[in-house]
Coordinates of C-alpha atoms and ligand atoms in Angstrom, one line a residue:
X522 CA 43.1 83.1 88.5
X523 CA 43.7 85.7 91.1
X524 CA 44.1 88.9 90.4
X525 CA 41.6 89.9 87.9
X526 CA 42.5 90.4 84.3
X527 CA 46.3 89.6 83.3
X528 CA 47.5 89.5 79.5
X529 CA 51.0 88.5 78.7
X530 CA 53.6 91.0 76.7
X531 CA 56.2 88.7 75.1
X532 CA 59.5 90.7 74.3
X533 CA 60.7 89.3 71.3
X534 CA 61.8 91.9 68.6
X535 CA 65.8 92.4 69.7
X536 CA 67.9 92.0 67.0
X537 CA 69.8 89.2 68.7
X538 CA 73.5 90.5 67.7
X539 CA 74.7 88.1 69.7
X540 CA 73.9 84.8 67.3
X541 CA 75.0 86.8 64.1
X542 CA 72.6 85.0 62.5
X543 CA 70.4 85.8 59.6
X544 CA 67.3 84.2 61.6
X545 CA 65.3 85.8 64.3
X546 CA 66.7 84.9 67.2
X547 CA 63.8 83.7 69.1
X548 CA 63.2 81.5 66.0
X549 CA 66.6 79.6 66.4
X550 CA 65.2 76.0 67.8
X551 CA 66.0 74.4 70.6
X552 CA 64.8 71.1 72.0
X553 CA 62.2 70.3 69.3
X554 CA 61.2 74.0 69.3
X555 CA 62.2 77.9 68.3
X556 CA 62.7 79.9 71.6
X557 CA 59.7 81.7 71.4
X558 CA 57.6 78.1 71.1
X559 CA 59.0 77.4 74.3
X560 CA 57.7 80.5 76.1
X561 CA 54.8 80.4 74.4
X562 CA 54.4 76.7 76.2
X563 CA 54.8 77.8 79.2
X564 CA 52.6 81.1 79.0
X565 CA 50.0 78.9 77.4
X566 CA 48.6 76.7 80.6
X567 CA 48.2 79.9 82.4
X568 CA 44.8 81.5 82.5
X569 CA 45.8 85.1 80.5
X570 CA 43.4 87.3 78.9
X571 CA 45.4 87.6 75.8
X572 CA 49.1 87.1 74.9
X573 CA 50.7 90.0 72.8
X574 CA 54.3 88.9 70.9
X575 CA 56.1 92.2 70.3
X576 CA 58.3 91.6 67.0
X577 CA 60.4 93.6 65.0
X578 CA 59.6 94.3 61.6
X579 CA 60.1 90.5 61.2
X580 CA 57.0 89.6 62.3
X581 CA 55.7 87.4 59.6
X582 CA 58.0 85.4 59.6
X583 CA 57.7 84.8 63.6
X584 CA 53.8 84.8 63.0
X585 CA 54.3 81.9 60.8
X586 CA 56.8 79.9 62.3
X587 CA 55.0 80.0 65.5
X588 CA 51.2 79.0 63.8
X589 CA 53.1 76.5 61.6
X590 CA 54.3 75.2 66.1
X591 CA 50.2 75.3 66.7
X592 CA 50.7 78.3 68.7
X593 CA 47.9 80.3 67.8
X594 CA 45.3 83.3 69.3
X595 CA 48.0 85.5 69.7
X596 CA 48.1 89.4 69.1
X597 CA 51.3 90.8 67.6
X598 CA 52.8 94.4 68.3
X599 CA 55.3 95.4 65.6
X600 CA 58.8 97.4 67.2
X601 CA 60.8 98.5 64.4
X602 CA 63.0 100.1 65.2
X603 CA 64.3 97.9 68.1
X604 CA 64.7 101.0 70.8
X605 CA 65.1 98.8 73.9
X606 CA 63.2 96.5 76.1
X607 CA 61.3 99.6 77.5
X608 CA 59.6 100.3 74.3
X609 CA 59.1 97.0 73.6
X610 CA 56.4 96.7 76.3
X611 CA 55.4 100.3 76.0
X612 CA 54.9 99.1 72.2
X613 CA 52.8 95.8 73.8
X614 CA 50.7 97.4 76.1
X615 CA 48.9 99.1 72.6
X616 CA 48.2 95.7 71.6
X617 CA 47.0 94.2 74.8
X618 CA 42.9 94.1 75.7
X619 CA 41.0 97.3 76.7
X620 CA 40.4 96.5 80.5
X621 CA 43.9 94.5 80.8
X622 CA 44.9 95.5 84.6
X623 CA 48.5 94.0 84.7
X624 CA 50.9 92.1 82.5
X625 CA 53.3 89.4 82.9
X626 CA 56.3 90.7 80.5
X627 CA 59.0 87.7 80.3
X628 CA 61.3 87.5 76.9
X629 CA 61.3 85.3 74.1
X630 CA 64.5 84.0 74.6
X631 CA 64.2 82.5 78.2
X632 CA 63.2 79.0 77.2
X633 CA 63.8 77.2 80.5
X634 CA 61.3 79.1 82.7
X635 CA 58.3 76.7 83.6
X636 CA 54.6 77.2 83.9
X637 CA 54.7 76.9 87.8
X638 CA 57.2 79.4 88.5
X639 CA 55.2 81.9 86.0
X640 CA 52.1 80.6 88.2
X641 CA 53.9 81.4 91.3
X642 CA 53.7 85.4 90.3
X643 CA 50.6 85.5 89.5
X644 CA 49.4 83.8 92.9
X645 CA 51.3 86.2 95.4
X646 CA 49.0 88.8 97.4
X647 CA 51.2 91.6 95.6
X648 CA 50.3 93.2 92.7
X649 CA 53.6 93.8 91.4
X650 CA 56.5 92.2 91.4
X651 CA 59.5 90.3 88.9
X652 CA 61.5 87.1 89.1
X653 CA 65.0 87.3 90.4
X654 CA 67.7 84.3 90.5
X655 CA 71.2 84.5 93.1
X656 CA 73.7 83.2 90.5
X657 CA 77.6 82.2 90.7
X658 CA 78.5 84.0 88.0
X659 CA 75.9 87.0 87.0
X660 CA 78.1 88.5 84.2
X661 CA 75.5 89.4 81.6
X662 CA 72.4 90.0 83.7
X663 CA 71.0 93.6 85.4
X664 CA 71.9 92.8 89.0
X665 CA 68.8 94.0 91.6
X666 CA 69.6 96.5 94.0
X667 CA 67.7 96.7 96.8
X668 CA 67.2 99.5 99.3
X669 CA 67.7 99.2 103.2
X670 CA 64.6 97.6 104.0
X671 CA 65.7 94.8 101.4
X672 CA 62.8 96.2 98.6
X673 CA 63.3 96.6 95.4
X674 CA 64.9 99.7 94.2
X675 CA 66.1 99.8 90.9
X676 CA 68.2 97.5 88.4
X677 CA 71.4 98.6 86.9
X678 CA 72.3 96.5 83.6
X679 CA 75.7 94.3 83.1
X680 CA 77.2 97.4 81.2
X681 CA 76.4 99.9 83.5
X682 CA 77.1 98.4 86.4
X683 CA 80.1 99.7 88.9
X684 CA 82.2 98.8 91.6
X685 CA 80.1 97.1 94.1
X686 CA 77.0 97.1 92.0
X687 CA 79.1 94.4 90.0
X688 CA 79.5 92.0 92.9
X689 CA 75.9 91.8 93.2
X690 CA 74.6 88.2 92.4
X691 CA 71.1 88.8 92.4
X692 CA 70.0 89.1 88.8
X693 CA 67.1 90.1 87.1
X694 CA 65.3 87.3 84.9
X695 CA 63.3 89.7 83.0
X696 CA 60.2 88.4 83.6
X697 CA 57.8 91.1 85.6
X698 CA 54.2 91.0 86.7
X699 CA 53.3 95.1 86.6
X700 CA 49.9 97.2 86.9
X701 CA 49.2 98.7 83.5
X702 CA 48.7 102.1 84.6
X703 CA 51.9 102.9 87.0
X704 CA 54.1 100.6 84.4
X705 CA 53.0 103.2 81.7
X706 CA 53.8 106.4 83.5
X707 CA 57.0 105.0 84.5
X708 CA 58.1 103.7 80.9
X709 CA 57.3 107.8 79.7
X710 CA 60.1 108.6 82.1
X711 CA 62.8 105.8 81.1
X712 CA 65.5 107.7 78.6
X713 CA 68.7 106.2 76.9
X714 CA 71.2 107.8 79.1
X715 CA 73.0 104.4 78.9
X716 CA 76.2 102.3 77.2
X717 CA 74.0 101.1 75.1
X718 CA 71.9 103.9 73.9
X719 CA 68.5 102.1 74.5
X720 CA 65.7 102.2 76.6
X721 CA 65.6 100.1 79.6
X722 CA 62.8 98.4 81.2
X723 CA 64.9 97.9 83.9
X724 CA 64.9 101.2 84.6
X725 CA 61.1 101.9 84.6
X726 CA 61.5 98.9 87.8
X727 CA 63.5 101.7 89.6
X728 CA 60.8 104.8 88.1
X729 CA 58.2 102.7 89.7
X730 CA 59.7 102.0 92.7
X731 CA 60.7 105.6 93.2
X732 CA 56.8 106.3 92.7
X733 CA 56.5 104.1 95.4
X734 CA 54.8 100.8 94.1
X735 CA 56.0 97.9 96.1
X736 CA 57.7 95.4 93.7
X737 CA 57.8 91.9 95.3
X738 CA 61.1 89.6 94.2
X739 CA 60.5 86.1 94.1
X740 CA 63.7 84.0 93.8
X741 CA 63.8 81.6 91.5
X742 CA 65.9 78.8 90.4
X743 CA 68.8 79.9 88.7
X744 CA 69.0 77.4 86.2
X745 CA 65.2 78.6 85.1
X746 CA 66.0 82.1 84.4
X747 CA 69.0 81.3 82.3
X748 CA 68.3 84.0 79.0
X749 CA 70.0 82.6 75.3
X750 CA 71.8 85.5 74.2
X751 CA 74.2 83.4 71.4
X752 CA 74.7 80.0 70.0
X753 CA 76.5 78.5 73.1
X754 CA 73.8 79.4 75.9
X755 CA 71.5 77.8 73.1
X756 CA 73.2 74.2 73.7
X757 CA 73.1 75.1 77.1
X758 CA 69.7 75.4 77.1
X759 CA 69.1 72.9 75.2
X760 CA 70.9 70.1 77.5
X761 CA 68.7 71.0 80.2
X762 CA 65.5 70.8 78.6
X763 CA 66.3 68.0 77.1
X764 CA 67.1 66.3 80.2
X765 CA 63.8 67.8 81.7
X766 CA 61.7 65.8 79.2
X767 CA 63.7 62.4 79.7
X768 CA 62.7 62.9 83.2
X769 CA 59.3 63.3 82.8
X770 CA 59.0 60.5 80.8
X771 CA 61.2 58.9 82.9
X772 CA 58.6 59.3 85.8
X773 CA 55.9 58.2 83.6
X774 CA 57.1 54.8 83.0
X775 CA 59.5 55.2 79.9
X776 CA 63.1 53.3 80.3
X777 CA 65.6 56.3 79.1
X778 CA 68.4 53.9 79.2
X779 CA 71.3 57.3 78.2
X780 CA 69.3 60.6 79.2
X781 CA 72.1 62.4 78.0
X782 CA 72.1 61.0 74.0
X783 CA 68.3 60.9 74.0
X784 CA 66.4 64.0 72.3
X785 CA 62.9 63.7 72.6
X786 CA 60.9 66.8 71.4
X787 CA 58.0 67.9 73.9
X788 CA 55.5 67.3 71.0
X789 CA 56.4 63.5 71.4
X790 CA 54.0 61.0 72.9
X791 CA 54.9 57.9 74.9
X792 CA 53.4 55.1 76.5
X793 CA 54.6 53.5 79.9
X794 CA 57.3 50.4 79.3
X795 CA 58.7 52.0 76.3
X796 CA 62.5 51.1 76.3
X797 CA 64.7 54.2 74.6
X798 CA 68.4 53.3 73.6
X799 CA 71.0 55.8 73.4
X800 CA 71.4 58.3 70.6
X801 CA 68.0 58.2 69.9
X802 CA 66.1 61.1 68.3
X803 CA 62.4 60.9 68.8
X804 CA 60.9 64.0 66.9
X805 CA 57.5 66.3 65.7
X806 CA 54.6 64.3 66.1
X807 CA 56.0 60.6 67.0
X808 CA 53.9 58.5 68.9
X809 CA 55.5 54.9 70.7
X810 CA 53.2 52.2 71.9
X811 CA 53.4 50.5 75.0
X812 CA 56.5 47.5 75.4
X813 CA 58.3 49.0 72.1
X814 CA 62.3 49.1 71.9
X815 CA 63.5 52.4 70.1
X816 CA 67.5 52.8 69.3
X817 CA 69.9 52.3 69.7
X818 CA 70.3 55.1 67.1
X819 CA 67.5 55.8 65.9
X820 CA 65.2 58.8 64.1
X821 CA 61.9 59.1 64.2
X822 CA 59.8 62.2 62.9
X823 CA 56.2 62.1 63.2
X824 CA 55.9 58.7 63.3
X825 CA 53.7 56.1 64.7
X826 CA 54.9 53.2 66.5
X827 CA 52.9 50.3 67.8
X828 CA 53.0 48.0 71.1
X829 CA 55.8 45.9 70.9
X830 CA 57.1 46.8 67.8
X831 CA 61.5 47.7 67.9
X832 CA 63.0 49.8 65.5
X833 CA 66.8 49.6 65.7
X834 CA 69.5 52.2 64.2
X835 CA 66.7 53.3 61.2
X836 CA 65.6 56.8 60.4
X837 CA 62.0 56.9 60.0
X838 CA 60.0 60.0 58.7
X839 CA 56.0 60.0 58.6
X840 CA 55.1 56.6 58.7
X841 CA 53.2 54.1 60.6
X842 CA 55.2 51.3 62.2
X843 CA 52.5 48.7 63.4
X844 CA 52.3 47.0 66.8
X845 CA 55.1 43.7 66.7
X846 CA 56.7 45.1 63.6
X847 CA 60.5 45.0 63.8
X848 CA 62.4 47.8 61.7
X849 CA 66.4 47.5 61.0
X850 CA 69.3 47.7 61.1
X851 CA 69.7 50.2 59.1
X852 CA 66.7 50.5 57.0
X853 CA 65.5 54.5 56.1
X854 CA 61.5 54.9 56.4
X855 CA 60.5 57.9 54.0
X856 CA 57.3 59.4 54.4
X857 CA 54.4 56.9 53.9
X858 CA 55.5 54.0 55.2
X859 CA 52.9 51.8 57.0
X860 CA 54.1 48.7 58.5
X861 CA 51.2 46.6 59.3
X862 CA 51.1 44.5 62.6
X863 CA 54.4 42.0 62.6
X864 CA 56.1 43.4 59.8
X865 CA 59.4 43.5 58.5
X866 CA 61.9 45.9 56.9
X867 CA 65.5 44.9 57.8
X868 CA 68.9 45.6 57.0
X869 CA 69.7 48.0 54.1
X870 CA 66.1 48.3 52.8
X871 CA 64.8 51.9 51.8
X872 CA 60.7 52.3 51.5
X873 CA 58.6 55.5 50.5
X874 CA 55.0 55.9 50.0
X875 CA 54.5 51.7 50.9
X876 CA 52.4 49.2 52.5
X877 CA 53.8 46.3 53.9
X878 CA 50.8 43.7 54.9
X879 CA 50.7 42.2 58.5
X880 CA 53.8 39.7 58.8
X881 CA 55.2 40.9 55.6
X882 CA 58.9 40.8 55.4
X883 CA 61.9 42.7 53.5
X884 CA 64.1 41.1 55.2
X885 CA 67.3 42.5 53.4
X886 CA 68.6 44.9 50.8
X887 CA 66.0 46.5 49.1
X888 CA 63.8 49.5 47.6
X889 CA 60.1 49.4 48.0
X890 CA 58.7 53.0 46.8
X891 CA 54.9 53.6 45.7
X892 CA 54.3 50.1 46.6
X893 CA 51.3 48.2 48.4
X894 CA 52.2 44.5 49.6
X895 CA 49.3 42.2 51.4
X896 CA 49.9 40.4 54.1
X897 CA 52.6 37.0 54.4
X898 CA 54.9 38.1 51.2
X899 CA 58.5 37.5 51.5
X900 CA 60.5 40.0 49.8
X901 CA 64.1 38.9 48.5
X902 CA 67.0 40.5 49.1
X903 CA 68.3 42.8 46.3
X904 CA 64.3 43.2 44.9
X905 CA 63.6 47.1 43.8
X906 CA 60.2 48.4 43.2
X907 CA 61.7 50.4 39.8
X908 CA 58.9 52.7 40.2
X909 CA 60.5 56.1 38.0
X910 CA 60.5 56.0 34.5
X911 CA 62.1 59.9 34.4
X912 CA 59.2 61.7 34.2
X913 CA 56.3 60.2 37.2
X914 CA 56.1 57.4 39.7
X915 CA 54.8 54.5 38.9
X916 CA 52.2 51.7 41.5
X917 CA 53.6 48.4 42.3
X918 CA 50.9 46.1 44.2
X919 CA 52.0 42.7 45.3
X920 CA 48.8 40.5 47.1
X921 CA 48.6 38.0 49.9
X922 CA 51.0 35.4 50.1
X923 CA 53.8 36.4 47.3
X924 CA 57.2 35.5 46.7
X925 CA 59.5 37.6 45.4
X926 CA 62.3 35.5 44.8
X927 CA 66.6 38.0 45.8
X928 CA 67.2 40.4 43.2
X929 CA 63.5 40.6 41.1
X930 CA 63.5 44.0 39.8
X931 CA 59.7 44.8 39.4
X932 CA 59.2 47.6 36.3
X933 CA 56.3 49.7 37.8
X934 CA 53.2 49.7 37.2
X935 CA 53.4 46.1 37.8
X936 CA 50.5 43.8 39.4
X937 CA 51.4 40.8 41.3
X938 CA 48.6 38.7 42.0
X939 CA 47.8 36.3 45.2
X940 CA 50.3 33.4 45.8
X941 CA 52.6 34.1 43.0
X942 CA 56.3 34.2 42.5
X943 CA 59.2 35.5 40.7
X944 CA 62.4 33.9 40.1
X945 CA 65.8 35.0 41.3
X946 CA 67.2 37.9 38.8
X947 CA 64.1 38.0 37.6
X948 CA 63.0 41.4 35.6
X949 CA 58.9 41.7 35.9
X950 CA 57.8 44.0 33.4
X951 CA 54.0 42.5 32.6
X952 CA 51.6 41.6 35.2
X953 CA 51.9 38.4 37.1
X954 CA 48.7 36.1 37.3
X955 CA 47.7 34.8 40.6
X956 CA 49.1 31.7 41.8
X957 CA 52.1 31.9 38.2
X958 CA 55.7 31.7 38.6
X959 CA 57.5 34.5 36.7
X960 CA 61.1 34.1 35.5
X961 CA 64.2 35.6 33.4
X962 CA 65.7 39.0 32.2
X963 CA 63.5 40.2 29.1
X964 CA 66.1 42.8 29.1
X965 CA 67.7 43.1 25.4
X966 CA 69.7 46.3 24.0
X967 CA 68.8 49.2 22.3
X968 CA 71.9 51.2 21.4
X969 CA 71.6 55.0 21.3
X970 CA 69.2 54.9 23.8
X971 CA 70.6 55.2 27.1
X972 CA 70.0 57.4 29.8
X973 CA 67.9 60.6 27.7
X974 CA 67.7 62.4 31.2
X975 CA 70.9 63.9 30.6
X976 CA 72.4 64.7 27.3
X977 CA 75.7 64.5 28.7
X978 CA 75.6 60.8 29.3
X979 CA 75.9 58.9 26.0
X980 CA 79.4 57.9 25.5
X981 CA 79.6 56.6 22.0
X982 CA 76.8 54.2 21.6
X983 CA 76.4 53.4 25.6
X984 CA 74.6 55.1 28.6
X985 CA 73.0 54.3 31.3
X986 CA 70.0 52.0 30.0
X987 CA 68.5 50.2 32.6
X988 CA 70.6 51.6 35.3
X989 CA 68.0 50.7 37.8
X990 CA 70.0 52.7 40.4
X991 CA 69.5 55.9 38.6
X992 CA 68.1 58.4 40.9
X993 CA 65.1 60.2 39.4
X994 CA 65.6 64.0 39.3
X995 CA 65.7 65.3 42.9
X996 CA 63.5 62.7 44.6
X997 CA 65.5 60.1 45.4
X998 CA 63.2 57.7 43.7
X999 CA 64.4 54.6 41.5
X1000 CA 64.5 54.7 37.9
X1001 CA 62.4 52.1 36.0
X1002 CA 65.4 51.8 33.6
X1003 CA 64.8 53.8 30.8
X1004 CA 62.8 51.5 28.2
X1005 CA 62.7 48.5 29.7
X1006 CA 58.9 48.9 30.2
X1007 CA 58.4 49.0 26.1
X1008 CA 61.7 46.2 25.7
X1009 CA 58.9 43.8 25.9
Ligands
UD1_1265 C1 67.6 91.7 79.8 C2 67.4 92.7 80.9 C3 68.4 92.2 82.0 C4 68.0 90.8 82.4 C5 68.1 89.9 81.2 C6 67.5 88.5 81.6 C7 66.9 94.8 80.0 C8 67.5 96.2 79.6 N1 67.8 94.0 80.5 O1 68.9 91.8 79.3 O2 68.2 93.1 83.2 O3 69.0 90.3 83.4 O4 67.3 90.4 80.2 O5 67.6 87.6 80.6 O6 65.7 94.6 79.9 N2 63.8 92.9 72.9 C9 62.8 93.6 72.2 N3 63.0 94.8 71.7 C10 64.2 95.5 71.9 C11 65.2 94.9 72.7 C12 65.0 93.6 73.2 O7 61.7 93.0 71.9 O8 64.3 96.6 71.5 C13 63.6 91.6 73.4 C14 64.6 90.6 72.9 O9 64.2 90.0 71.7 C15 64.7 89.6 74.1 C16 64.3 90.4 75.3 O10 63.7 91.6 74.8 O11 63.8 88.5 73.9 C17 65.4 90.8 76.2 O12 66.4 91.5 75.4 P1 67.9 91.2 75.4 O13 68.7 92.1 74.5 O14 68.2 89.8 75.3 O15 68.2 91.7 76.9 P2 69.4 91.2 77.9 O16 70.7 91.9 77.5 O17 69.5 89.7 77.9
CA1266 CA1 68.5 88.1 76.8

């Protein structure tokens, strides 16, 4: 790395008025990430002695959210009150390194600027020197004046800018590579003579260049310096980087058949001749194998996908979907789903917490929670795993080669052994022997004792007794039906 030893000050304690939010600003996510993450990606391939986040009073919060993004070994600088972007660094430069000899400053809240055009600072022969863009419109930015000789001279904010000052369309990106030592005298001399009462970094640019340090411009891409101030430069932002990551996947062998419906997070892995259909959301930690055909509308979050597999309007949420497998349409994955190789969960069919053995198939219409299936079972439509009984969840395990004949409610725990079956309708509450048929409704009625969960549901002498559809308390689960374990 040229130019001896560099830390990073990240400006991220303004209050971010602008987003009247009750979050951070620089927490606000964008593209599969908060603001910050993003800078904090791009700061993190180059070679910095330490990075130093300067947060308002907030900080644990932003210390959390960003370790909870991986983004760790960083040194925060608490600015409370929020003075200005002046005391901001003045405030980072305590918490950077004894020995640091110049920082890169950039703000949180610049999530499009890129590792190489950071890179491209640090590798000029200047020591100083800050990122500029020539915009159409630079409403919003400080606008860089520069002095005869076409250096640097000073920066004069949106605000306080007059008469030609105003037609200048050279903005400032906020993002400055600065010697320690000058950058600290000049921030002593930076007041709050200003419309907005705060202390400028901007203006310790024109201290310093008054004190005669050269400050090198380097132009760069307009669309890379664009700052998020409120909710619609977020979207903004958010459009391009999206489209940035389609492309790069794009180049590396992914077909993105609709770049512009097609959000993939940058913490999402793909392998070349992945197929991507439109309005699909690909999310956290998901991984897709090689040949697989995601989407049209689909969800995946942190989910694994195999070679081959497709997975067609589903949502999918922590599970394993094996190579060859084939999910949808319209099936919901909930955490814990492994799909082993060839498998099948199709239309209308909800799993949690389950196996499904390789070339296992639910084919249609049904619920399969806390449930471990072999391999070759064939899983009638209507059949629910009734795996809540109103106070905890309850194992189903089906072997090798079952079939469970449409509509078989199985009462959790419940064991179906290798090669068996159960008949349509059927209500398993016992065991099943391997290689035994199991047929009818043991179901009979117990008045007065309907649905106990709620004290408000027994009309005279009903309720809601073996409503398998029940949802358990906040989970989502499906009940076991009240008594229909002990009915037997
Ligand atoms: C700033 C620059 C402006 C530049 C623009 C580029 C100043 C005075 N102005 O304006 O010249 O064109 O960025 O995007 O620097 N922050 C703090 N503490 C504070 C105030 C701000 O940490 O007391 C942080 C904010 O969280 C933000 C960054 O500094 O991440 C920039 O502050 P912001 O208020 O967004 O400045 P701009 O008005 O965009
Ligand atoms: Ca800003």
């Amino acid at each position: 790395m040229p130019g001896g030893n560099i830390s990073a000050v990240v400006l991220a304690a303004g209050e971010g008025k602008r987003f009247r939010s009750r979050l951070p600003k620089v927490l606000h996510e964008v593209a599969g990430r908060p603001l910050l993450g993003h800078v904090l990606a791009a700061l993190s391939s180059l070679d910095l002695e330490a990075t130093v986040v300067v947060a308002s009073r907030r900080v644990e919060e932003v210390a959390a959210a960003m370790q909870a993004r991986g983004f760790d070994g960083l040194t925060y600088a608490v600015q409370d009150p929020p003075r200005g972007t002046a005391d901001a660094v003045r405030v980072g430069l305590a918490g950077v390194p004894a020995g640091t000899e110049r920082v890169l400053v950039v703000s949180g809240d610049c999530p499009l600027l890129q590792s190489s055009t950071l890179l491209s600072l640090l590798e000029l022969p200047q020591r100083n020197a800050l990122l500029t863009a020539v915009v159409d419109d630079p409403s919003g930015y400080g606008r860089v004046l520069r002095d005869e000789r076409g250096t640097v001279a000073r920066i004069v904010e949106d605000g306080d800018a007059r008469g030609a000052e105003r037609e200048v369309r050279e903005i400032n990106a906020g993002v400055y590579l600065l010697e320690v030592d000058p950058l600290a005298a000049a921030l002593e001399r930076v007041g709050d003579a200003n419309v907005q009462g705060e202390l400028y970094l901007t203006d310790a640019i024109g201290e310093l260049a008054a004190m005669g340090v050269d400050i090198a411009a380097v132009r760069a891409d307009p669309e890379e310096v664009a700052g998020v101030n409120d909710r619609v430069q977020l979207a903004a932002a958010g459009a391009i980087l999206r489209r940035r990551t389609c492309t790069r996947w794009m180049e590396r062998g992914v077909t993105i058949v609709d770049p512009a419906t097609t959000h993939i997070d940058p913490t999402v892995t793909l392998e070349p001749d992945v197929t991507v259909l439109p309005f699909t959301f690909l999310e956290g930690a998901t991984t897709v194998g090689s040949g697989a055909v995601i989407g049209p509308q689909v969800r995946l979050v942190d989910t694994t996908v195999g070679a081959a597999a497709s997975v067609t309007f589903a949502v999918a949420v922590s599970s394993d979907i094996g190579p060859e497998a084939s999910v949808g349409p319209f099936a919901s994955l909930r955490a814990g789903t492994v799909l082993a190789r060839g498998a099948r969960l199709g239309t209308f069919v909800e799993s949690k917490a389950t196996t499904l053995g390789e070339g296992s198939k639910a084919n249609h219409l049904a619920y399969l929670g806390d449930a471990t299936v072999g391999r070759g079972v064939n899983i009638g439509a209507g059949t629910i795993t009734c795996n809540w009984d109103g106070r905890s969840k309850h194992p189903t395990v089906i072997e090798d080669r079952v079939y469970v004949g449409s509509d078989t409610m199985l009462v959790a725990p419940v064991h179906l052994g290798e090669g068996a079956a159960t008949g349509a309708g059927s209500v398993v509450v016992r065991d099943v022997p391997p290689g035994s048929l199991a047929v009818g409704v043991p179901a009979r009625m117990l008045p007065g004792r309907g649905n106990r969960m709620d004290p408000q549901a027994h009309p005279a002498g009903g309720g809601a007794m073996g409503d398998t559809e029940k949802e358990g308390p906040g989970d989502g689960d499906v009940s076991r039906g009240g008594d229909a374990q002990t009915a037997e």
